[in-house]
Short mmCIF file of C-alpha atoms in Angstrom, two decimals:
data_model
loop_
_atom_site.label_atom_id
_atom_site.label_comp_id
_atom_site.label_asym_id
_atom_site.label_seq_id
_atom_site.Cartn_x
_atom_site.Cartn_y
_atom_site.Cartn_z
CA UNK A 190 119.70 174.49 190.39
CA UNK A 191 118.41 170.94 189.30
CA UNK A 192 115.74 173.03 187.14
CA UNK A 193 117.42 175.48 185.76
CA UNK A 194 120.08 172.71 184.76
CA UNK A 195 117.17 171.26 183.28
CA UNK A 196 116.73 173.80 180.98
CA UNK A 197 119.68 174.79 179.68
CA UNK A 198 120.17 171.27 178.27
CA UNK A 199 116.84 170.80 176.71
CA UNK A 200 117.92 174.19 174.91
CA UNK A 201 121.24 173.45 174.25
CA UNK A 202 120.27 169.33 172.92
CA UNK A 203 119.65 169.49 169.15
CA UNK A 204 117.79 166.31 168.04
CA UNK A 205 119.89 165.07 165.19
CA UNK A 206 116.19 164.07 162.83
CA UNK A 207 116.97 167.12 159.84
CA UNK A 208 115.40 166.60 156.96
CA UNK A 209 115.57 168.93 154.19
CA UNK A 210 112.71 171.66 153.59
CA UNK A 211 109.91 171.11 151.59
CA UNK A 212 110.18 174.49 149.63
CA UNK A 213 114.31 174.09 148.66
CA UNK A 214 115.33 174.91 145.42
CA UNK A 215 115.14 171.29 143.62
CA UNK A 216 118.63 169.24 144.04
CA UNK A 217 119.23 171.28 147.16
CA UNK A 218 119.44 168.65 150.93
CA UNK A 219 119.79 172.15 152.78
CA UNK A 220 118.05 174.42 154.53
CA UNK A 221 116.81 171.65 156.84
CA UNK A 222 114.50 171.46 159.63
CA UNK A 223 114.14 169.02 162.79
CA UNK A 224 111.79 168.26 165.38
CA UNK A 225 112.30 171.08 167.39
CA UNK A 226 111.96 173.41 164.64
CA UNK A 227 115.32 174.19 164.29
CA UNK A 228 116.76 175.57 161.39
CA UNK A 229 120.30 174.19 159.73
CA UNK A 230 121.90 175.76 156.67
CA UNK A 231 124.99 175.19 155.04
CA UNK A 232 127.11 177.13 152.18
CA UNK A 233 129.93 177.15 150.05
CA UNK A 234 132.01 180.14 151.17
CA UNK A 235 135.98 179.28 151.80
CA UNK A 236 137.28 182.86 151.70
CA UNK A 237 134.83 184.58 154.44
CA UNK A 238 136.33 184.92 157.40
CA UNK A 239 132.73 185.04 159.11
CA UNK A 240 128.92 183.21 157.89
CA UNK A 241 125.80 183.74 160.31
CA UNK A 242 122.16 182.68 160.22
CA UNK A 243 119.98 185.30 160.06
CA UNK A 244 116.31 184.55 161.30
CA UNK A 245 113.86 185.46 163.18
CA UNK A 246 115.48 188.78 164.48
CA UNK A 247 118.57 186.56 165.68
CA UNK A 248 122.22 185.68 164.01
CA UNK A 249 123.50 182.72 164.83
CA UNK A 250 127.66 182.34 163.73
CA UNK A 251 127.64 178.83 161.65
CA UNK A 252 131.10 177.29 161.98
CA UNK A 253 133.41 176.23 158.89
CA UNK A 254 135.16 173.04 157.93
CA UNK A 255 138.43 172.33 156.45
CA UNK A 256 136.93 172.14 153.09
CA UNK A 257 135.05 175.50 153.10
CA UNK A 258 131.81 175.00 154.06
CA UNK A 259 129.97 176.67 156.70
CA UNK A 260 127.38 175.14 158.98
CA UNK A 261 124.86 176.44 161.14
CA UNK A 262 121.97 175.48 163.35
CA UNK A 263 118.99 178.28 164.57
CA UNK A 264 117.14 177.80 167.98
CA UNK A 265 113.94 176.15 167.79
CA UNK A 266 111.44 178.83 165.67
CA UNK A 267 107.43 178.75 165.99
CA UNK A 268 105.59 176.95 163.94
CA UNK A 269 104.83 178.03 159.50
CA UNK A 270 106.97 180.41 157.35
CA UNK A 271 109.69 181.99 157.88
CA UNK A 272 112.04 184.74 156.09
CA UNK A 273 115.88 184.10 156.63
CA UNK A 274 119.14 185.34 155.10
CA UNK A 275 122.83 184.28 155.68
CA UNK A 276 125.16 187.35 156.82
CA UNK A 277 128.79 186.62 154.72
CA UNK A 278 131.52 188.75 156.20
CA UNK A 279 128.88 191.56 156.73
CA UNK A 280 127.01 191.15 153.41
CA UNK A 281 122.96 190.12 153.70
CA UNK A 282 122.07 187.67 150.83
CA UNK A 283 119.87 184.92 150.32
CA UNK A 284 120.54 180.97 150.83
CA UNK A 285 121.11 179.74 147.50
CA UNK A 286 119.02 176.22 148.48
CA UNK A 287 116.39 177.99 149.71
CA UNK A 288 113.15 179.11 147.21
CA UNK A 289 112.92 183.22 146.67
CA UNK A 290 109.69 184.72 148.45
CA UNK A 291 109.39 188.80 148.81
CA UNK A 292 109.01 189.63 152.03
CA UNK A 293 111.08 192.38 154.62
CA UNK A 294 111.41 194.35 150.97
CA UNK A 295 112.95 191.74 149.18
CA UNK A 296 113.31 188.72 147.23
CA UNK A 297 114.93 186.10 149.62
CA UNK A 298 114.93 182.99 151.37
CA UNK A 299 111.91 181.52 153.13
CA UNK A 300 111.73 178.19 155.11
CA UNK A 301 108.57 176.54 156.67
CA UNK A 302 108.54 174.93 160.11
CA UNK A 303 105.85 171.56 159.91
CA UNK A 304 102.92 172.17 161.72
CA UNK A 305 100.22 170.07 162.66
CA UNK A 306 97.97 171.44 159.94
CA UNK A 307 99.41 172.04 157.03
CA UNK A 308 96.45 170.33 155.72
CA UNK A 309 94.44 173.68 155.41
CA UNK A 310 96.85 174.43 152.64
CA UNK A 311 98.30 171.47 151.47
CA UNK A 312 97.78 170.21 147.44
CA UNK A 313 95.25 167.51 147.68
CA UNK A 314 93.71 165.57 145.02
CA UNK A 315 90.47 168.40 144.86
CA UNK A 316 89.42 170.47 141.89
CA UNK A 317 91.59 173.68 141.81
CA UNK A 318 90.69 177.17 140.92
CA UNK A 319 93.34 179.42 138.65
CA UNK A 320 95.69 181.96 139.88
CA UNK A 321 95.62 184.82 137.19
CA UNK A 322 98.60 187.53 137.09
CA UNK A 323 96.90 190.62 135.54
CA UNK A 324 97.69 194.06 134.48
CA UNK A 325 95.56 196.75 135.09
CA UNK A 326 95.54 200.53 133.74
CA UNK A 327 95.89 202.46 137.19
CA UNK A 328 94.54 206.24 136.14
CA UNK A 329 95.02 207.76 139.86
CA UNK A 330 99.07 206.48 139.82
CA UNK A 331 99.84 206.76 136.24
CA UNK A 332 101.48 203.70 135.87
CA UNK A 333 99.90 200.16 134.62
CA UNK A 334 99.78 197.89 137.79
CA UNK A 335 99.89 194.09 138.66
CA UNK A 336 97.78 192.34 140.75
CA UNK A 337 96.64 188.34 141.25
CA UNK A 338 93.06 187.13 140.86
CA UNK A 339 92.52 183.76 141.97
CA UNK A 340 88.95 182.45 140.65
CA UNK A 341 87.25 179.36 142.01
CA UNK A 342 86.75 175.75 140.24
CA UNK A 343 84.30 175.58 137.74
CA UNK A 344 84.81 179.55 136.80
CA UNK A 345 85.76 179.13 133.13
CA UNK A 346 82.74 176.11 132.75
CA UNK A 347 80.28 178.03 134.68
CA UNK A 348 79.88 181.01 132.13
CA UNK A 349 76.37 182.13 132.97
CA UNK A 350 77.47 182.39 137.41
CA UNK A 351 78.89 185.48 139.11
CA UNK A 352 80.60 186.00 141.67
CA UNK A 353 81.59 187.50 145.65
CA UNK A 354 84.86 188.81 145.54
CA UNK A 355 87.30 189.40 148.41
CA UNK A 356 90.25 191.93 148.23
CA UNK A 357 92.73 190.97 149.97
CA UNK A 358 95.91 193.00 151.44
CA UNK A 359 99.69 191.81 152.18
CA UNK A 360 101.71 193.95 154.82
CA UNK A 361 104.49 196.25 154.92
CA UNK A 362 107.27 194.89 152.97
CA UNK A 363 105.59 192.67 150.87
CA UNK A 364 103.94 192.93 148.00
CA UNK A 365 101.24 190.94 145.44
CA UNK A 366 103.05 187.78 145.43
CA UNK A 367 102.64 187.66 149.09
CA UNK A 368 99.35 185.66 149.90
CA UNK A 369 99.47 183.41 146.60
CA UNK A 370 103.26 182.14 147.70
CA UNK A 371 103.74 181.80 151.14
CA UNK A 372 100.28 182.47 152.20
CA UNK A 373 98.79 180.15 150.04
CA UNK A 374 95.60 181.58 149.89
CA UNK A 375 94.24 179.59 146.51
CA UNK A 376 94.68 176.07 147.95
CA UNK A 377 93.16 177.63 151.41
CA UNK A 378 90.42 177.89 148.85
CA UNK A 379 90.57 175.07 146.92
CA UNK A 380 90.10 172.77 150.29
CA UNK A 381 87.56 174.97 151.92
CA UNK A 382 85.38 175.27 148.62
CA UNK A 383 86.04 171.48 147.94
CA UNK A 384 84.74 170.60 151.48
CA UNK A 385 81.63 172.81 151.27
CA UNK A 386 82.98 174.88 154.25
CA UNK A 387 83.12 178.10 152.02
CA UNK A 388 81.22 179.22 149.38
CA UNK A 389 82.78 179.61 145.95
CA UNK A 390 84.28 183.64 145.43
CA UNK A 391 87.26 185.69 143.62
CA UNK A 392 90.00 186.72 145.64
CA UNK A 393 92.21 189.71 144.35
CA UNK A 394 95.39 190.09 145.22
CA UNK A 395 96.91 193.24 144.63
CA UNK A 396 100.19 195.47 145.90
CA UNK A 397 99.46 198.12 148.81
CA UNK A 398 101.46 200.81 148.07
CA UNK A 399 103.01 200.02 151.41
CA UNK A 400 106.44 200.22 150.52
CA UNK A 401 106.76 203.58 149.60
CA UNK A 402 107.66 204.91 153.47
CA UNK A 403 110.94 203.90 155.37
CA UNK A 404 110.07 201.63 158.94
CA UNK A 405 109.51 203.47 161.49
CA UNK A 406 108.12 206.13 159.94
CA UNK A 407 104.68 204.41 159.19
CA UNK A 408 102.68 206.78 161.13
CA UNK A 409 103.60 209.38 157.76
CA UNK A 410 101.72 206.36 155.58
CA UNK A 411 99.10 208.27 153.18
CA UNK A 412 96.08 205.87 152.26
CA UNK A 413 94.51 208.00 149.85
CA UNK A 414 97.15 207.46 147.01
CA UNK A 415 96.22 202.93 147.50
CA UNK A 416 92.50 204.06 147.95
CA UNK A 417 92.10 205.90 144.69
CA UNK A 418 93.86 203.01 142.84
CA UNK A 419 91.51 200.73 144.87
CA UNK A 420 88.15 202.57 144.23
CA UNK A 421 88.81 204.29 140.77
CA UNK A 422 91.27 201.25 139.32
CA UNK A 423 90.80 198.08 140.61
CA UNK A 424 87.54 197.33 141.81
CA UNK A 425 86.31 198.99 138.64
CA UNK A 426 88.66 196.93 136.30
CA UNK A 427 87.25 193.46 138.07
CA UNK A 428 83.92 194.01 137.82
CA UNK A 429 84.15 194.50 134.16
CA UNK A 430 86.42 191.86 133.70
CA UNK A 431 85.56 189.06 135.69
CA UNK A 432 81.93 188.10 136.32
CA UNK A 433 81.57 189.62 139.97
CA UNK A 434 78.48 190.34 142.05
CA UNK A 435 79.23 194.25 141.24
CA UNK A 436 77.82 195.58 144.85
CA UNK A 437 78.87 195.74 148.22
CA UNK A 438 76.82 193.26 149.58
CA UNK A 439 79.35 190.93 147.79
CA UNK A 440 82.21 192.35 148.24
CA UNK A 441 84.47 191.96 151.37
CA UNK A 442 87.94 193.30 152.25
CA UNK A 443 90.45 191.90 154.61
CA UNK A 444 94.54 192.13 155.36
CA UNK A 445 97.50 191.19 157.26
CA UNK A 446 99.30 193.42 159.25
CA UNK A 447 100.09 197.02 157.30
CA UNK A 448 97.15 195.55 154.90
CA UNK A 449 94.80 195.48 157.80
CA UNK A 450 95.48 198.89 158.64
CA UNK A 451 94.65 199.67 155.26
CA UNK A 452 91.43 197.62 154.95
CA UNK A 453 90.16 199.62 158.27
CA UNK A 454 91.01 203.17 157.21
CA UNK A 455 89.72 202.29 153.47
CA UNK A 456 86.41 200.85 154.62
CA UNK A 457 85.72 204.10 157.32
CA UNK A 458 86.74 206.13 154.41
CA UNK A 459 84.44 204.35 152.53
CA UNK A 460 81.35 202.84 153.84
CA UNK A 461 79.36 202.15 150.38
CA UNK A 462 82.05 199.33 149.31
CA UNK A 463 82.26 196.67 151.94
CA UNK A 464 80.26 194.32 153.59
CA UNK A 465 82.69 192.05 155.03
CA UNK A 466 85.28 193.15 156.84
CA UNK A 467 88.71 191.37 158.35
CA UNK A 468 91.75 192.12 160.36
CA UNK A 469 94.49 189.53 160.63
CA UNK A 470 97.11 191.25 163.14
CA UNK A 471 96.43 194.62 162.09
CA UNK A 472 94.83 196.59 164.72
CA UNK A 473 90.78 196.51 165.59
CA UNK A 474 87.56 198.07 164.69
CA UNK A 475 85.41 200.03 168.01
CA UNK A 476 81.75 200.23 168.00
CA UNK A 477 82.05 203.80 167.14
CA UNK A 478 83.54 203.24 164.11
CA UNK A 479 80.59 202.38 162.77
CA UNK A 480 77.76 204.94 163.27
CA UNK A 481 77.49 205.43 159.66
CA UNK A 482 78.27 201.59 158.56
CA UNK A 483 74.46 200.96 157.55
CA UNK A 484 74.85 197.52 155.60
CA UNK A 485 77.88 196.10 157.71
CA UNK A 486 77.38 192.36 158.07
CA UNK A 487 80.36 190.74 159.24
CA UNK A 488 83.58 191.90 161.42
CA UNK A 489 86.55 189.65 161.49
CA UNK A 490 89.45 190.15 163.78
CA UNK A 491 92.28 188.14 164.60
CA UNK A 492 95.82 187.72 166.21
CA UNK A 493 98.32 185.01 166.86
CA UNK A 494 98.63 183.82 171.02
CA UNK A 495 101.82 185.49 171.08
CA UNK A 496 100.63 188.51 170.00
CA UNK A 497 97.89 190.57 171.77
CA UNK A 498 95.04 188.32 171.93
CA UNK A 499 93.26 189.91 175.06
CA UNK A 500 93.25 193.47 172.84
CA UNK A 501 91.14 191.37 170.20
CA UNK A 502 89.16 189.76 172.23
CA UNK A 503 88.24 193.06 174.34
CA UNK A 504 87.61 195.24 170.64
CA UNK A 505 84.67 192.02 169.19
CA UNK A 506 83.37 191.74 172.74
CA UNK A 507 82.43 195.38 172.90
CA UNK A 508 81.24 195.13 168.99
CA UNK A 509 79.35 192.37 169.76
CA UNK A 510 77.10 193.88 173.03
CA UNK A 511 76.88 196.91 170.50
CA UNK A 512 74.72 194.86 168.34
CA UNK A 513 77.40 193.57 165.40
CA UNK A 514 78.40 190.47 163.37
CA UNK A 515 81.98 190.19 165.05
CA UNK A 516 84.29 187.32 165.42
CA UNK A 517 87.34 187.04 166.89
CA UNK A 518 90.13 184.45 166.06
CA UNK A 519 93.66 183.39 168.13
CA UNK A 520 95.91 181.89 165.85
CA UNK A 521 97.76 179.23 168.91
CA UNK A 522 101.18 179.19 169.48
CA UNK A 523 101.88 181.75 166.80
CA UNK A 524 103.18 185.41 166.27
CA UNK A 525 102.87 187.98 163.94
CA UNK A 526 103.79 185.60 161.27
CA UNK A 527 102.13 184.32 157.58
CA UNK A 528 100.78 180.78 160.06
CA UNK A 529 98.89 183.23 161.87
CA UNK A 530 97.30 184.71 158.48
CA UNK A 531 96.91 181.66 156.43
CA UNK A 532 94.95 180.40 159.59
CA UNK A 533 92.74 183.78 160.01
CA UNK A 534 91.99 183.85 155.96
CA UNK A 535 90.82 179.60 156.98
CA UNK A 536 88.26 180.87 159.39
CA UNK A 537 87.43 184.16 157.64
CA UNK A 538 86.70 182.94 154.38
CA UNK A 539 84.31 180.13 156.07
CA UNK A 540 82.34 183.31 157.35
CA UNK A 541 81.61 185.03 153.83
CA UNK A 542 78.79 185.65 151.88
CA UNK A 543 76.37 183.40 153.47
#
């Protein structure tokens, strides 16, 4: 009895040490974010006769005042990003103090729980590569496409060098924005790069074609339609407009999630394309995969703790005694969540081209 009593107060006991979120909307004190990881929000909404906090696959009913305004606290969440909504009288919509990211197929609100390092990502005083938001003509969809390309320091002074590049793949409900917002993935670079832990490469950023089936119906998910763009679009379209290392013993692929199921059916599919290869949550690669996978160097899978971790562990130790390049990489105290991926693409990218 003593124990369990225990427990329920350490979860019912909110430390009172809010402060507001790092990526608010500017002028905005709320969402906040405590010790425990707890989230608080609080809105403007006199007429609704109910508010709740939407996150992490809970609601939690936030409580009104006599002046309107609704307040309400989550349980404690793991550690890194999260996507969160406020539920008004039935309707889904985003907090208006919190920063827009897409994710769950749609713009909304996103909040980030500290962790102890943040300093893989964080802005530091380092020389920065560029983020660019191109256009591409896309031949196999019809359509003129988007995608990001971030390219290292010293690419526009460095004229005469070229380039590894690494595609790499959001999941299901996000899109091209993805990895660049909340994952980050150019100051992951920038750090890495500016500590000589990775060498210098493109990353490109591009959208999946992930969206296009309901959930739960993934299993009906066609790759071909994201490979053609891929093979006959993309790739081509980078190589002749960025200075690349054109062949696949500089190119790698990788992806979180949906976009690691993609980067495994694309490279069986496609054997002549990829050296490097990386999974971040999205299923593994068996030794007979690769019967045909002549000028594979380096396999890269990875999980968060709270997801599966023995599964990943089991699929690189059997790659490994079959004779490949395979790492595996357990993302502590983390789910299937964008912590997770930022930390795999920290390890991963150390890996590349060398």
């Amino acid at each position: 009895m003593a124990d369990f009593f225990c427990l329920a107060q350490s979860n019912d006991m909110v430390i009172e040490d809010f402060e507001p979120s790092y990526i608010n909307q500017p002028g905005h004190e709320y969402p906040m974010v405590n010790s425990q990881g707890r989230v608080r929000t609080k809105i403007f909404a006199p007429d609704a006769k109910y508010v709740k906090l939407d996150i992490g696959g809970v609601k939690y009913d936030m409580v009104k005042d006599e002046e309107g305004m609704w307040t309400g606290v989550s349980d404690p969440q793991d550690i890194g990003f999260h996507y969160y909504q406020l539920n008004i009288d039935g309707a889904s919509v985003p907090d208006p103090g919190a920063m827009l990211f897409f994710g769950a197929c749609r713009w909304g609100s996103g909040i980030e729980i500290p962790s102890n390092d943040q300093v893989i990502f964080a802005v530091k005083n380092v020389p920065h590569g560029h983020v660019h938001e191109i256009r591409f003509p896309s031949k196999s969809s019809q359509k003129t496409l988007r995608a990001f390309v971030y390219t290292p320091p010293g690419y526009e002074k460095e004229i005469s060098k070229r380039y590894p590049v690494l595609y790499l793949q959001h999941g299901y409900c996000e899109n091209e924005t993805s990895w660049p917002n909340q994952g980050h993935a150019n100051f992951i670079m920038d750090n890495l790069i500016a500590e000589g832990k990775a060498k210098p490469f493109i990353v490109v950023m591009a959208y999946g074609m992930t969206n296009e089936i309901e959930f739960g119906r993934l299993r009906d998910f066609d790759i071909l339609p994201f490979q053609s763009v891929l093979v006959n679009d993309l790739i081509p379209y980078i190589d002749s407009n960025f200075r690349t290392l054109a062949n696949q013993e500089n190119r790698a692929m990788a992806g979180l999630s949906m976009g690691g199921f993609e980067t495994r059916l694309i490279s069986l599919n496609r054997t002549d394309l990829f050296s490097y290869l990386g999974l971040f949550s999205g299923g593994v690669y068996r030794p007979g995969d690769f019967k045909e996978y002549e000028t594979l160097k380096l396999v890269f899978i990875s999980c968060g703790s709270k997801e599966n971790p023995e599964w990943v562990k089991k699929a690189v130790n059997e790659l490994k005694n079959a004779g490949y390049h395979a790492v595996s990489y357990i993302s502590d105290g983390t789910a299937h969540e964008f912590h997770t991926w930022r930390r795999s693409l920290y390890q991963f990218a150390q890996l590349l081209f060398k």
